[in-house]
């Protein structure tokens, strides 16, 4: 950690100590330190070679028309059962337990915030941990999908089981968005971390923030850097691991 980053982390500590209603808005960069690749980095999914571009494979149309190939990619590249919460996930859970953090709003689908102990999590893009029969609605866990051969099928009606994740061409869940908007609108501090802020409509949620402090933590610059009160270009886990939690 550079001297400049150390100074900024000290400022972040002061802001957190002074805040009572923090909301955390996170993207793929929050989970990369748990071994889950993001989409847009050099090693991300968008820069790997497949017969179809990843954004095509994880679209609603492709799922419906090429379900078997969708699941080949999905099981191979999007499921990380051994991933564990990292320092960022754990610190956020501590902040919530201390009454400092109102909610986590995440674009991630890995469930690691809940695994770390966070209670109020708005999963904008769903979760790989939830899967449903497209016909009868029966719920299936992640193991059922992973252990299935080819396309997971419902053990009741035989229909296709679909992950409860938001694919391209699909809309976000209205209740989840409403909860996230309300949390952000009521926050005195918004910490945005590990996201490029180029994926809409999720990135558009920042416009609902009217609080005092907008903090950005990301390795690379984002379109919102100029609007932030504090910008730290470093890993999310490294930064948040330095924060002490004071109720």
Short mmCIF file of C-alpha atoms in Angstrom, two decimals:
data_model
loop_
_atom_site.label_atom_id
_atom_site.label_comp_id
_atom_site.label_asym_id
_atom_site.label_seq_id
_atom_site.Cartn_x
_atom_site.Cartn_y
_atom_site.Cartn_z
CA UNK A 1 0.00 0.00 0.00
CA UNK A 2 1.46 3.36 -1.04
CA UNK A 3 1.83 6.35 1.25
CA UNK A 4 -0.92 8.14 -0.66
CA UNK A 5 -3.26 5.19 -0.14
CA UNK A 6 -2.42 5.06 3.56
CA UNK A 7 -3.42 8.72 3.91
CA UNK A 8 -6.68 8.06 2.07
CA UNK A 9 -7.46 4.99 4.20
CA UNK A 10 -7.00 7.15 7.30
CA UNK A 11 -9.52 9.59 5.84
CA UNK A 12 -11.87 6.69 5.09
CA UNK A 13 -11.61 5.60 8.72
CA UNK A 14 -12.60 9.09 9.84
CA UNK A 15 -15.59 9.12 7.48
CA UNK A 16 -16.78 5.69 8.62
CA UNK A 17 -16.42 6.69 12.28
CA UNK A 18 -18.52 9.79 11.57
CA UNK A 19 -21.20 7.90 9.60
CA UNK A 20 -24.34 6.27 10.90
CA UNK A 21 -26.04 5.02 7.72
CA UNK A 22 -23.45 3.52 5.37
CA UNK A 23 -24.47 1.65 2.24
CA UNK A 24 -21.96 -0.43 0.30
CA UNK A 25 -22.40 -0.84 -3.46
CA UNK A 26 -20.08 -3.51 -4.87
CA UNK A 27 -19.18 -5.28 -8.08
CA UNK A 28 -16.97 -8.11 -9.28
CA UNK A 29 -13.81 -6.57 -7.81
CA UNK A 30 -15.11 -7.36 -4.34
CA UNK A 31 -14.92 -11.10 -5.03
CA UNK A 32 -11.76 -11.36 -7.11
CA UNK A 33 -9.73 -11.74 -3.91
CA UNK A 34 -11.84 -14.83 -3.19
CA UNK A 35 -10.64 -16.35 -6.48
CA UNK A 36 -13.69 -15.44 -8.57
CA UNK A 37 -12.67 -13.75 -11.84
CA UNK A 38 -14.36 -10.59 -12.99
CA UNK A 39 -15.55 -9.94 -16.53
CA UNK A 40 -13.52 -7.05 -17.84
CA UNK A 41 -9.96 -7.41 -16.52
CA UNK A 42 -7.12 -8.92 -18.56
CA UNK A 43 -7.94 -12.35 -17.13
CA UNK A 44 -11.69 -11.78 -17.04
CA UNK A 45 -14.37 -13.75 -18.83
CA UNK A 46 -14.67 -11.22 -21.65
CA UNK A 47 -11.02 -11.81 -22.58
CA UNK A 48 -11.22 -15.60 -22.72
CA UNK A 49 -11.91 -17.40 -25.98
CA UNK A 50 -15.08 -19.40 -26.51
CA UNK A 51 -17.11 -20.40 -29.54
CA UNK A 52 -19.46 -17.56 -28.63
CA UNK A 53 -18.70 -14.37 -26.66
CA UNK A 54 -19.51 -14.81 -22.95
CA UNK A 55 -22.07 -12.00 -23.09
CA UNK A 56 -23.90 -13.97 -25.78
CA UNK A 57 -23.78 -17.24 -23.85
CA UNK A 58 -25.22 -15.71 -20.68
CA UNK A 59 -28.13 -14.07 -22.48
CA UNK A 60 -31.78 -15.03 -22.17
CA UNK A 61 -32.01 -15.89 -25.88
CA UNK A 62 -28.97 -18.18 -25.77
CA UNK A 63 -30.26 -19.90 -22.63
CA UNK A 64 -33.56 -20.68 -24.31
CA UNK A 65 -32.09 -21.73 -27.67
CA UNK A 66 -28.81 -23.39 -26.59
CA UNK A 67 -29.52 -24.53 -23.04
CA UNK A 68 -26.97 -27.35 -23.00
CA UNK A 69 -24.14 -25.13 -24.21
CA UNK A 70 -25.21 -22.44 -21.74
CA UNK A 71 -24.85 -24.89 -18.89
CA UNK A 72 -21.47 -26.13 -20.13
CA UNK A 73 -20.14 -22.58 -19.87
CA UNK A 74 -22.07 -21.76 -16.69
CA UNK A 75 -20.83 -24.79 -14.74
CA UNK A 76 -17.28 -24.42 -16.03
CA UNK A 77 -16.78 -20.68 -15.63
CA UNK A 78 -19.35 -19.16 -13.30
CA UNK A 79 -19.62 -21.51 -10.35
CA UNK A 80 -17.01 -21.40 -7.57
CA UNK A 81 -18.23 -23.61 -4.75
CA UNK A 82 -14.92 -23.45 -2.87
CA UNK A 83 -14.76 -19.63 -2.78
CA UNK A 84 -14.70 -18.14 0.71
CA UNK A 85 -15.49 -14.61 1.93
CA UNK A 86 -12.46 -12.33 1.91
CA UNK A 87 -11.48 -9.38 4.08
CA UNK A 88 -13.93 -7.05 2.34
CA UNK A 89 -16.94 -9.32 2.89
CA UNK A 90 -15.98 -9.87 6.53
CA UNK A 91 -15.44 -6.18 7.30
CA UNK A 92 -18.83 -5.25 5.83
CA UNK A 93 -20.50 -7.86 8.02
CA UNK A 94 -18.71 -6.36 11.03
CA UNK A 95 -19.91 -2.88 10.12
CA UNK A 96 -23.50 -4.09 9.84
CA UNK A 97 -23.31 -5.92 13.15
CA UNK A 98 -22.00 -2.73 14.76
CA UNK A 99 -24.99 -0.78 13.46
CA UNK A 100 -22.96 1.33 11.02
CA UNK A 101 -23.97 -0.30 7.73
CA UNK A 102 -27.55 -0.17 6.47
CA UNK A 103 -27.19 -2.56 3.56
CA UNK A 104 -25.02 -4.12 0.90
CA UNK A 105 -26.05 -3.67 -2.72
CA UNK A 106 -24.17 -6.08 -4.95
CA UNK A 107 -23.88 -6.95 -8.62
CA UNK A 108 -22.28 -10.27 -7.65
CA UNK A 109 -24.10 -13.60 -7.75
CA UNK A 110 -21.81 -15.64 -5.49
CA UNK A 111 -23.54 -15.28 -2.10
CA UNK A 112 -20.28 -14.44 -0.32
CA UNK A 113 -21.69 -11.43 1.52
CA UNK A 114 -24.26 -13.64 3.24
CA UNK A 115 -21.61 -16.30 3.88
CA UNK A 116 -19.58 -13.66 5.73
CA UNK A 117 -22.57 -12.77 7.90
CA UNK A 118 -24.21 -9.82 6.14
CA UNK A 119 -27.97 -9.81 6.73
CA UNK A 120 -29.37 -7.13 4.43
CA UNK A 121 -28.04 -7.81 0.95
CA UNK A 122 -29.70 -6.66 -2.26
CA UNK A 123 -28.50 -8.97 -5.03
CA UNK A 124 -29.21 -6.98 -8.19
CA UNK A 125 -28.23 -9.81 -10.50
CA UNK A 126 -29.55 -12.73 -8.46
CA UNK A 127 -27.61 -15.65 -7.01
CA UNK A 128 -26.15 -18.95 -8.24
CA UNK A 129 -27.25 -20.45 -4.92
CA UNK A 130 -30.92 -20.28 -5.96
CA UNK A 131 -32.31 -22.30 -8.87
CA UNK A 132 -35.91 -22.89 -9.91
CA UNK A 133 -37.90 -25.20 -12.13
CA UNK A 134 -39.24 -23.08 -14.98
CA UNK A 135 -42.52 -25.00 -14.92
CA UNK A 136 -43.54 -25.81 -11.35
CA UNK A 137 -41.22 -23.43 -9.50
CA UNK A 138 -39.58 -25.99 -7.22
CA UNK A 139 -36.40 -24.70 -5.61
CA UNK A 140 -33.02 -26.41 -6.11
CA UNK A 141 -29.70 -25.61 -4.47
CA UNK A 142 -26.33 -25.14 -6.14
CA UNK A 143 -25.23 -28.75 -5.58
CA UNK A 144 -28.22 -30.03 -7.54
CA UNK A 145 -27.16 -27.99 -10.56
CA UNK A 146 -23.48 -28.84 -10.26
CA UNK A 147 -24.12 -32.57 -9.91
CA UNK A 148 -26.62 -32.78 -12.74
CA UNK A 149 -25.61 -34.21 -16.10
CA UNK A 150 -26.01 -31.71 -18.90
CA UNK A 151 -29.16 -29.64 -18.42
CA UNK A 152 -30.53 -29.77 -14.84
CA UNK A 153 -34.09 -31.06 -14.84
CA UNK A 154 -36.76 -30.86 -12.16
CA UNK A 155 -37.12 -34.11 -10.23
CA UNK A 156 -40.86 -33.51 -9.99
CA UNK A 157 -42.02 -32.48 -13.46
CA UNK A 158 -38.92 -32.97 -15.63
CA UNK A 159 -38.77 -29.36 -16.83
CA UNK A 160 -35.58 -27.30 -17.13
CA UNK A 161 -34.11 -25.78 -13.98
CA UNK A 162 -32.89 -22.20 -14.38
CA UNK A 163 -30.45 -20.33 -12.14
CA UNK A 164 -31.97 -17.36 -10.35
CA UNK A 165 -29.51 -15.00 -12.01
CA UNK A 166 -30.31 -12.06 -14.26
CA UNK A 167 -29.14 -12.90 -17.76
CA UNK A 168 -28.55 -10.36 -20.49
CA UNK A 169 -31.91 -9.24 -21.97
CA UNK A 170 -33.64 -9.86 -18.64
CA UNK A 171 -34.84 -7.12 -16.29
CA UNK A 172 -33.82 -6.72 -12.68
CA UNK A 173 -36.19 -7.81 -9.92
CA UNK A 174 -38.38 -4.84 -9.02
CA UNK A 175 -38.47 -5.53 -5.28
CA UNK A 176 -34.68 -5.86 -5.13
CA UNK A 177 -34.16 -2.62 -7.02
CA UNK A 178 -36.67 -0.82 -4.81
CA UNK A 179 -34.90 -2.02 -1.67
CA UNK A 180 -31.52 -0.96 -3.04
CA UNK A 181 -32.82 2.47 -4.08
CA UNK A 182 -34.36 3.09 -0.67
CA UNK A 183 -31.16 2.07 1.10
CA UNK A 184 -29.00 4.31 -1.08
CA UNK A 185 -31.41 7.24 -0.77
CA UNK A 186 -31.27 6.99 3.04
CA UNK A 187 -27.51 6.61 3.33
CA UNK A 188 -25.26 9.31 4.73
CA UNK A 189 -22.24 7.58 3.19
CA UNK A 190 -22.10 5.47 0.03
CA UNK A 191 -19.05 3.28 -0.54
CA UNK A 192 -18.81 2.11 -4.15
CA UNK A 193 -16.19 -0.57 -4.65
CA UNK A 194 -14.91 -3.14 -7.10
CA UNK A 195 -17.08 -2.01 -9.99
CA UNK A 196 -16.35 -0.33 -13.31
CA UNK A 197 -19.72 1.47 -13.13
CA UNK A 198 -20.41 0.75 -16.79
CA UNK A 199 -23.13 -1.90 -16.35
CA UNK A 200 -26.61 -0.44 -16.42
CA UNK A 201 -29.16 -0.23 -14.95
CA UNK A 202 -27.17 -1.14 -11.81
CA UNK A 203 -24.65 1.71 -12.18
CA UNK A 204 -27.53 4.18 -12.47
CA UNK A 205 -28.50 3.58 -8.84
CA UNK A 206 -25.80 6.02 -7.74
CA UNK A 207 -28.02 8.92 -8.80
CA UNK A 208 -30.31 8.21 -5.85
CA UNK A 209 -27.57 9.04 -3.34
CA UNK A 210 -28.01 12.41 -1.65
CA UNK A 211 -25.84 11.85 1.40
CA UNK A 212 -22.65 13.48 2.60
CA UNK A 213 -19.84 11.18 1.48
CA UNK A 214 -19.39 9.30 -1.80
CA UNK A 215 -16.39 6.96 -1.61
CA UNK A 216 -14.95 5.03 -4.56
CA UNK A 217 -12.56 2.09 -4.11
CA UNK A 218 -11.45 0.42 -7.34
CA UNK A 219 -8.17 -0.59 -8.93
CA UNK A 220 -8.96 1.36 -12.10
CA UNK A 221 -10.60 4.77 -12.65
CA UNK A 222 -14.40 4.87 -13.07
CA UNK A 223 -16.79 7.36 -14.69
CA UNK A 224 -17.83 8.52 -11.20
CA UNK A 225 -14.35 9.32 -9.86
CA UNK A 226 -14.75 13.05 -10.45
CA UNK A 227 -17.98 13.13 -8.43
CA UNK A 228 -16.57 11.29 -5.40
CA UNK A 229 -15.34 12.85 -2.18
CA UNK A 230 -12.66 10.21 -1.80
CA UNK A 231 -11.15 7.92 -4.45
CA UNK A 232 -8.83 5.04 -3.58
CA UNK A 233 -7.27 3.06 -6.42
CA UNK A 234 -6.40 -0.17 -4.64
CA UNK A 235 -7.89 -3.59 -3.90
CA UNK A 236 -11.13 -3.52 -1.93
CA UNK A 237 -10.06 -6.18 0.56
CA UNK A 238 -6.71 -4.52 1.21
CA UNK A 239 -8.37 -1.18 1.92
CA UNK A 240 -11.23 -2.42 4.06
CA UNK A 241 -8.99 -4.75 6.07
CA UNK A 242 -7.32 -1.61 7.47
CA UNK A 243 -10.58 -0.24 8.85
CA UNK A 244 -11.37 -0.58 12.54
CA UNK A 245 -15.01 -0.98 13.47
CA UNK A 246 -16.27 1.27 16.24
CA UNK A 247 -19.99 0.99 17.15
#
